[in-house]
Short mmCIF file of C-alpha atoms (C1' of nucleotides) in Angstrom, two decimals:
data_model
loop_
_atom_site.label_atom_id
_atom_site.label_comp_id
_atom_site.label_asym_id
_atom_site.label_seq_id
_atom_site.Cartn_x
_atom_site.Cartn_y
_atom_site.Cartn_z
CA MET M 84 30.02 40.58 30.62
CA VAL M 85 32.59 40.20 33.47
CA PRO M 86 31.27 41.92 36.58
CA HIS M 87 33.35 42.83 39.54
CA ARG M 88 36.58 41.48 37.67
CA ARG M 89 38.47 44.94 38.37
CA ALA M 90 37.40 44.87 41.87
CA GLN M 91 38.58 41.42 42.33
CA SER M 92 41.93 42.08 40.78
CA GLU M 93 42.87 45.04 42.82
CA ARG M 94 41.49 43.29 46.19
CA LEU M 95 44.14 40.39 45.23
CA LEU M 96 47.00 42.57 43.84
CA SER M 97 46.83 44.57 47.20
CA GLY M 98 46.06 41.83 49.42
CA GLY M 99 48.12 41.20 52.75
CA SER M 100 51.07 38.94 51.54
CA PRO M 101 54.32 40.62 49.91
CA ARG M 102 54.19 38.04 46.71
CA GLY M 103 50.82 39.44 45.39
CA GLY M 104 48.54 38.13 47.58
CA VAL M 105 49.47 34.30 46.91
CA GLU M 106 50.35 32.04 49.76
CA ARG M 107 51.71 28.49 49.82
CA GLY M 108 51.67 25.24 52.01
CA ALA M 109 52.04 21.56 52.07
CA ILE M 110 50.05 18.76 53.93
CA PRO M 111 52.06 16.04 54.78
CA ILE M 112 50.60 12.64 53.46
CA SER M 113 51.54 10.93 56.35
CA ALA M 114 48.91 13.29 58.29
CA ILE M 115 46.31 12.02 56.16
CA PRO M 116 44.84 8.78 57.58
CA GLY M 117 44.97 6.62 54.86
CA GLY M 118 46.88 8.31 52.22
CA LEU M 119 45.80 10.26 49.13
CA ASP M 120 45.25 9.88 45.50
CA LEU M 121 44.52 13.23 44.20
CA GLN M 122 43.53 12.51 40.49
CA ALA M 123 41.35 9.89 41.20
CA THR M 124 39.68 11.95 44.09
CA VAL M 125 38.85 15.10 41.64
CA GLU M 126 38.77 13.38 38.22
CA SER M 127 36.96 10.19 38.96
CA GLY M 128 33.72 11.87 38.52
CA GLN M 129 32.39 12.83 41.65
CA SER M 130 33.57 16.40 41.51
CA TYR M 131 33.38 18.81 38.54
CA LEU M 132 35.14 21.70 40.25
CA TRP M 133 38.39 20.85 39.67
CA THR M 134 40.48 21.72 36.84
CA ARG M 135 43.72 20.61 35.58
CA ALA M 136 46.42 23.27 34.94
CA ASP M 137 47.98 21.66 32.10
CA GLY M 138 44.84 21.55 30.06
CA ARG M 139 45.00 17.80 29.52
CA THR M 140 41.87 15.99 29.07
CA TYR M 141 40.39 13.87 32.02
CA GLU M 142 39.92 10.20 31.77
CA ARG M 143 42.83 8.21 30.31
CA GLU M 144 46.78 8.20 31.71
CA ARG M 145 46.44 7.41 35.36
CA ALA M 146 49.50 9.51 35.90
CA ARG M 147 51.21 7.52 38.37
CA GLY M 148 52.92 9.68 40.74
CA GLY M 149 51.91 12.17 38.25
CA SER M 150 52.12 15.50 39.99
CA ALA M 151 49.83 17.66 37.73
CA TRP M 152 48.57 21.20 39.32
CA TYR M 153 44.82 21.47 39.57
CA TRP M 154 42.97 24.49 40.38
CA THR M 155 39.06 25.71 41.92
CA VAL M 156 37.71 28.86 42.94
CA LEU M 157 36.19 28.92 46.29
CA ASP M 158 34.17 32.00 47.58
CA GLY M 159 36.41 34.17 45.37
CA GLU M 160 39.97 32.41 46.37
CA VAL M 161 41.95 30.63 43.78
CA ILE M 162 42.87 27.29 45.06
CA ARG M 163 45.65 25.57 43.33
CA THR M 164 47.03 22.50 44.41
CA ARG M 165 49.01 19.12 43.41
CA GLN M 166 50.26 15.83 45.00
CA VAL M 167 54.00 14.88 44.93
CA ASP M 168 55.42 12.43 46.68
CA ASP M 169 55.24 13.05 50.25
CA ALA M 170 52.73 15.92 50.22
CA LEU M 171 49.73 17.80 48.93
CA GLU M 172 51.06 20.87 48.00
CA TRP M 173 49.07 24.06 47.67
CA GLU M 174 49.20 27.57 46.29
CA ALA M 175 46.23 29.92 47.01
CA THR M 176 45.03 33.57 47.64
CA THR M 177 44.48 32.69 51.24
CA ASP M 178 45.27 29.85 53.81
CA ALA M 179 44.11 27.17 52.07
CA ASP M 180 44.81 24.30 54.42
CA PRO M 181 41.59 24.39 56.35
CA LEU M 182 39.60 24.35 52.97
CA LEU M 183 41.35 21.59 51.55
CA ARG M 184 41.04 19.64 54.17
CA GLU M 185 37.42 20.10 54.12
CA LEU M 186 36.97 19.95 50.13
CA LEU M 187 38.98 16.71 49.77
CA GLY M 188 37.80 14.76 52.85
CA LEU M 189 41.12 14.45 54.30
CA GLY M 190 39.73 13.70 57.64
CA ASP M 191 38.06 10.60 56.65
CA ASP M 192 40.11 7.67 58.10
CA LEU M 193 40.32 5.32 54.80
CA ASP M 194 41.88 2.51 56.97
CA ALA M 195 38.67 2.68 59.62
CA ILE M 196 36.48 2.90 56.41
CA VAL M 197 38.12 -0.29 54.58
CA ALA M 198 38.16 -1.93 58.02
CA ALA M 199 34.17 -1.19 58.74
CA THR M 200 33.44 -2.52 54.82
CA PRO M 201 32.29 -5.97 53.97
CA SER M 202 34.62 -7.51 51.82
CA ASP M 203 34.14 -9.59 48.35
CA ASP M 204 35.62 -9.69 45.09
CA LEU M 205 33.96 -6.49 43.57
CA ILE M 206 34.51 -4.50 46.67
CA ASP M 207 38.15 -5.65 47.31
CA ALA M 208 39.43 -4.96 43.52
CA ALA M 209 37.95 -1.43 43.70
CA TYR M 210 39.50 -0.57 46.67
CA ASP M 211 42.65 -1.71 45.86
CA ALA M 212 42.62 -0.19 42.06
CA TYR M 213 41.79 3.21 43.59
CA ARG M 214 42.93 3.39 47.31
CA GLY M 215 43.71 7.20 48.45
CA LEU M 216 40.29 8.48 46.36
CA ARG M 217 38.45 10.55 49.18
CA ILE M 218 34.98 11.22 48.97
CA VAL M 219 34.86 15.07 48.04
CA ARG M 220 32.76 18.19 49.68
CA ASP M 221 32.12 20.11 47.04
CA PRO M 222 30.27 23.37 47.97
CA PHE M 223 26.34 23.04 47.45
CA PHE M 224 25.42 24.90 44.38
CA PRO M 225 28.14 24.49 42.13
CA CYS M 226 27.70 20.01 43.01
CA LEU M 227 23.53 20.20 42.93
CA VAL M 228 24.07 21.91 39.18
CA SER M 229 26.85 19.70 38.32
CA PHE M 230 24.82 16.60 38.87
CA ILE M 231 21.60 18.26 37.12
CA CYS M 232 23.57 18.59 34.13
CA SER M 233 25.37 14.82 34.70
CA ALA M 234 21.60 13.56 33.94
CA GLN M 235 22.32 10.71 30.79
CA MET M 236 25.90 12.42 30.13
CA ARG M 237 29.10 11.01 30.42
CA VAL M 238 31.88 11.89 32.69
CA ALA M 239 34.18 14.05 30.48
CA ARG M 240 30.74 15.72 29.16
CA ILE M 241 29.82 17.00 32.58
CA PHE M 242 33.20 18.47 33.23
CA GLU M 243 32.83 20.19 29.53
CA MET M 244 29.71 21.76 30.82
CA GLY M 245 31.10 22.96 33.88
CA ALA M 246 33.66 24.68 32.30
CA ALA M 247 31.20 26.30 29.66
CA LEU M 248 29.04 27.23 32.47
CA ARG M 249 31.85 28.91 34.36
CA GLU M 250 33.73 30.48 31.22
CA THR M 251 30.26 31.85 30.06
CA TYR M 252 28.68 33.05 33.30
CA GLY M 253 31.49 32.95 36.56
CA GLU M 254 33.13 35.87 37.65
CA THR M 255 36.79 35.95 36.65
CA ILE M 256 39.91 36.40 38.97
CA THR M 257 43.32 37.03 38.11
CA VAL M 258 46.49 35.79 39.99
CA ASP M 259 50.15 36.15 38.78
CA GLY M 260 48.40 37.20 35.52
CA THR M 261 46.29 33.99 35.03
CA THR M 262 43.04 34.25 34.64
CA TYR M 263 40.56 31.84 36.37
CA HIS M 264 36.55 31.51 36.61
CA ALA M 265 34.41 31.18 39.41
CA PHE M 266 31.67 28.70 39.18
CA PRO M 267 28.54 31.28 38.48
CA THR M 268 26.27 32.17 40.99
CA PRO M 269 22.71 31.17 41.70
CA GLY M 270 21.62 34.66 40.74
CA ARG M 271 23.69 34.91 37.64
CA LEU M 272 22.25 31.30 36.29
CA ALA M 273 18.61 32.39 37.42
CA ALA M 274 18.96 35.31 34.97
CA THR M 275 19.69 33.53 32.13
CA THR M 276 17.59 32.06 29.64
CA GLU M 277 16.65 28.16 28.68
CA ALA M 278 17.77 29.26 25.24
CA GLU M 279 21.08 30.30 26.31
CA LEU M 280 21.92 27.44 28.51
CA ARG M 281 20.70 25.14 25.55
CA ASP M 282 23.21 27.01 23.30
CA LEU M 283 26.13 25.75 25.75
CA GLY M 284 25.00 22.12 25.17
CA LEU M 285 23.25 21.45 27.98
CA GLY M 286 20.22 20.16 26.21
CA TYR M 287 16.69 19.40 28.14
CA ARG M 288 18.81 20.01 31.14
CA ALA M 289 18.80 23.93 30.86
CA PRO M 290 15.36 24.51 32.10
CA TYR M 291 16.13 22.21 35.36
CA VAL M 292 19.33 24.51 35.43
CA ARG M 293 17.58 28.04 35.45
CA ARG M 294 14.86 26.98 37.25
CA THR M 295 16.70 25.25 40.38
CA ALA M 296 19.43 28.33 40.30
CA GLU M 297 16.15 30.78 40.53
CA MET M 298 14.90 28.70 43.42
CA VAL M 299 18.01 28.98 45.41
CA ALA M 300 18.69 32.74 44.67
CA SER M 301 15.19 33.73 45.98
CA GLY M 302 15.50 31.68 48.91
CA GLU M 303 12.61 29.33 47.66
CA ARG M 304 14.40 26.31 48.41
CA THR M 305 18.26 26.10 49.65
CA ARG M 306 21.04 24.04 51.37
CA ASP M 307 19.21 24.81 54.68
CA ASP M 308 16.32 22.97 53.85
CA VAL M 309 18.42 19.83 53.16
CA ALA M 310 21.58 19.89 55.41
CA GLY M 311 21.05 18.18 58.74
CA LEU M 312 17.93 16.10 57.96
CA PRO M 313 18.14 12.69 58.27
CA TYR M 314 19.75 10.65 55.03
CA GLU M 315 16.55 9.32 53.88
CA GLU M 316 14.30 12.82 54.69
CA ALA M 317 17.55 14.63 52.75
CA ARG M 318 17.09 12.80 49.67
CA GLU M 319 13.58 13.56 49.38
CA ALA M 320 14.26 17.20 50.40
CA LEU M 321 16.60 17.57 47.27
CA THR M 322 13.62 16.25 45.00
CA GLY M 323 12.21 19.15 45.74
CA PHE M 324 14.65 20.98 43.50
CA VAL M 325 13.72 20.90 39.43
CA GLY M 326 15.70 18.37 37.44
CA VAL M 327 16.78 16.76 40.85
CA GLY M 328 15.57 12.81 41.30
CA PRO M 329 16.70 10.38 43.69
CA LYS M 330 19.90 9.74 42.02
CA VAL M 331 21.24 13.22 41.51
CA ALA M 332 20.09 13.67 45.25
CA ASP M 333 22.11 11.00 46.52
CA CYS M 334 24.93 12.58 44.57
CA VAL M 335 24.42 15.85 46.52
CA LEU M 336 24.33 14.35 49.67
CA LEU M 337 27.10 12.11 48.99
CA PHE M 338 29.63 14.65 47.18
CA SER M 339 28.67 18.24 48.88
CA LEU M 340 26.89 17.32 52.10
CA GLY M 341 28.83 14.55 53.73
CA TYR M 342 26.47 11.83 53.98
CA LEU M 343 28.82 9.02 53.41
CA GLU M 344 25.76 6.53 53.49
CA ALA M 345 24.15 7.66 50.24
CA VAL M 346 24.70 5.26 47.23
CA PRO M 347 23.91 7.17 44.04
CA LEU M 348 22.07 4.51 41.72
CA ASP M 349 23.62 5.04 38.58
CA THR M 350 23.68 3.10 35.61
CA TRP M 351 27.07 1.43 36.28
CA ILE M 352 25.96 0.20 39.86
CA ARG M 353 22.65 -1.05 38.61
CA THR M 354 24.59 -3.02 36.11
CA ALA M 355 26.89 -4.28 39.20
CA ILE M 356 23.82 -4.93 41.24
CA GLU M 357 22.33 -6.92 38.23
CA ASP M 358 25.57 -8.73 38.23
CA HIS M 359 27.00 -9.27 41.51
CA TYR M 360 24.22 -8.50 44.09
CA PRO M 361 20.98 -9.43 42.17
CA ASP M 362 19.18 -9.88 45.70
CA CYS M 363 19.36 -6.55 46.14
CA ALA M 364 17.24 -5.30 42.82
CA LYS M 365 14.18 -4.69 44.29
CA GLY M 366 11.15 -2.62 42.90
CA SER M 367 11.86 0.96 43.90
CA TYR M 368 14.65 3.21 44.49
CA ALA M 369 14.31 3.53 47.93
CA GLU M 370 14.14 -0.16 48.28
CA THR M 371 17.23 -1.22 45.86
CA SER M 372 19.17 1.64 48.06
CA ARG M 373 18.67 0.16 51.42
CA ALA M 374 19.53 -3.03 50.34
CA ILE M 375 22.83 -2.04 48.62
CA ARG M 376 23.48 0.11 51.31
CA LYS M 377 23.66 -2.79 53.77
CA ARG M 378 25.66 -5.15 51.22
CA PHE M 379 28.15 -1.96 50.99
CA GLY M 380 28.03 -1.27 54.82
CA ASP M 381 25.51 1.07 56.05
CA GLU M 382 27.77 4.35 57.47
CA TYR M 383 30.11 4.26 54.46
CA ALA M 384 28.16 2.45 52.24
CA GLY M 385 28.77 5.70 49.54
CA TYR M 386 32.48 5.16 49.65
CA THR M 387 32.15 1.56 48.61
CA GLN M 388 30.08 3.05 45.96
CA THR M 389 32.48 5.49 44.69
CA TYR M 390 35.49 2.90 44.46
CA VAL M 391 32.84 0.22 42.68
CA PHE M 392 31.96 3.08 40.18
CA ALA M 393 35.36 4.52 39.55
CA HIS M 394 36.54 0.76 39.29
CA LEU M 395 34.04 -0.55 36.91
CA ARG M 396 33.90 2.82 34.82
CA THR M 397 37.72 2.37 34.25
CA ARG M 398 38.92 -1.15 33.52
CA GLU M 399 39.22 -1.40 29.99
"C1'" DA V 153 23.27 3.99 11.63
"C1'" DT V 154 21.93 2.47 16.46
"C1'" DC V 155 23.46 2.59 21.06
"C1'" DC V 156 24.29 4.76 25.28
"C1'" DA V 157 26.04 8.12 29.09
"C1'" DG V 158 26.58 9.21 37.19
"C1'" DG V 159 17.88 10.23 34.79
"C1'" DA V 160 14.22 13.54 35.43
"C1'" DT V 161 9.70 14.75 34.48
"C1'" DG V 162 4.80 14.62 32.96
"C1'" DT V 163 0.97 11.69 32.18
"C1'" DA V 164 -1.65 7.73 32.25
"C1'" DT V 165 -3.00 3.87 35.15
"C1'" DA Z 124 2.87 4.08 43.64
"C1'" DT Z 125 4.11 1.95 39.47
"C1'" DA Z 126 4.73 1.97 34.00
"C1'" DC Z 127 5.69 4.38 29.95
"C1'" DA Z 128 7.32 7.81 26.47
"C1'" DT Z 129 10.06 12.10 26.19
"C1'" DC Z 130 13.58 15.09 26.39
"C1'" DA Z 131 19.26 16.96 23.77
"C1'" DT Z 132 24.04 16.16 22.82
"C1'" DG Z 133 27.86 13.70 20.96
"C1'" DG Z 134 31.44 9.56 21.05
"C1'" DA Z 135 31.73 4.65 20.03
#
DNA sequence: ATCCAGGATGTAT
DNA sequence: ATACATCATGGA
């Protein structure tokens, strides 16, 4: 079932610009405070919404200076982007400049963030290894579903699950002869069955995804019940979605809603706490969170967490 | 084969 | 509030 395919194709083909509705642009790296590492930003396991156009698998081969194209679909618009020597190039069916700046956190001043972050061997090594990585601002619902799926899953498989959801339930858009799949809407996922989602390989997360999609689609609980609340209240509010505990809640706060102080306590970070910050290991999630947040530098603790996560997970 | 992966839920205490 | 078993799937 492929709803709206024809309508969207027609709209794009007849759209404004003379080249089939495709616009192009470039954002100078010099205009991005602290620089950019696009690959680290979109492949390190914080966003599952960017697909490498060359079809290569994620992980591995940090393409140094690699200029692979990535694409995503946002609000019905295809956005393609790649990093070259001195610019972030993009092609899209709309003006992607402001969208990319938002999605990829290009306004975050990395130098200021590093300057405001405590220094120790682990933190320094992580920031050195991945300088240019930015915290993304993914759209809320796709981010929420991605991280519900992330429970007890490896990064590569979470990408696969997201791709399966898009290719099975996402609306298609064709640009220049290439077909792209958007992330499915809440209504579409709410209309699936647990058995269908299990067949996609979601396992026991299947009913969580379906139920949470239903909550968003019906308005029972939405982004608006979370965004804007003080950090810990927002985390608590997010656990009202099914399949969302404190860790997934922290991921959504950090990678979608811009709470840069959120520190998801996943297995890697818990191990790091045991090995490097044993005094931060408290009894509860909330208490450990407060302790490690202070250690990682309160306001940007989530930045430090994401660098440390990327560093620990990829060092041989 | 056994262990583990960006954990959450339901139940018993 | 905290402790525990249980939950799918695939790769190492």
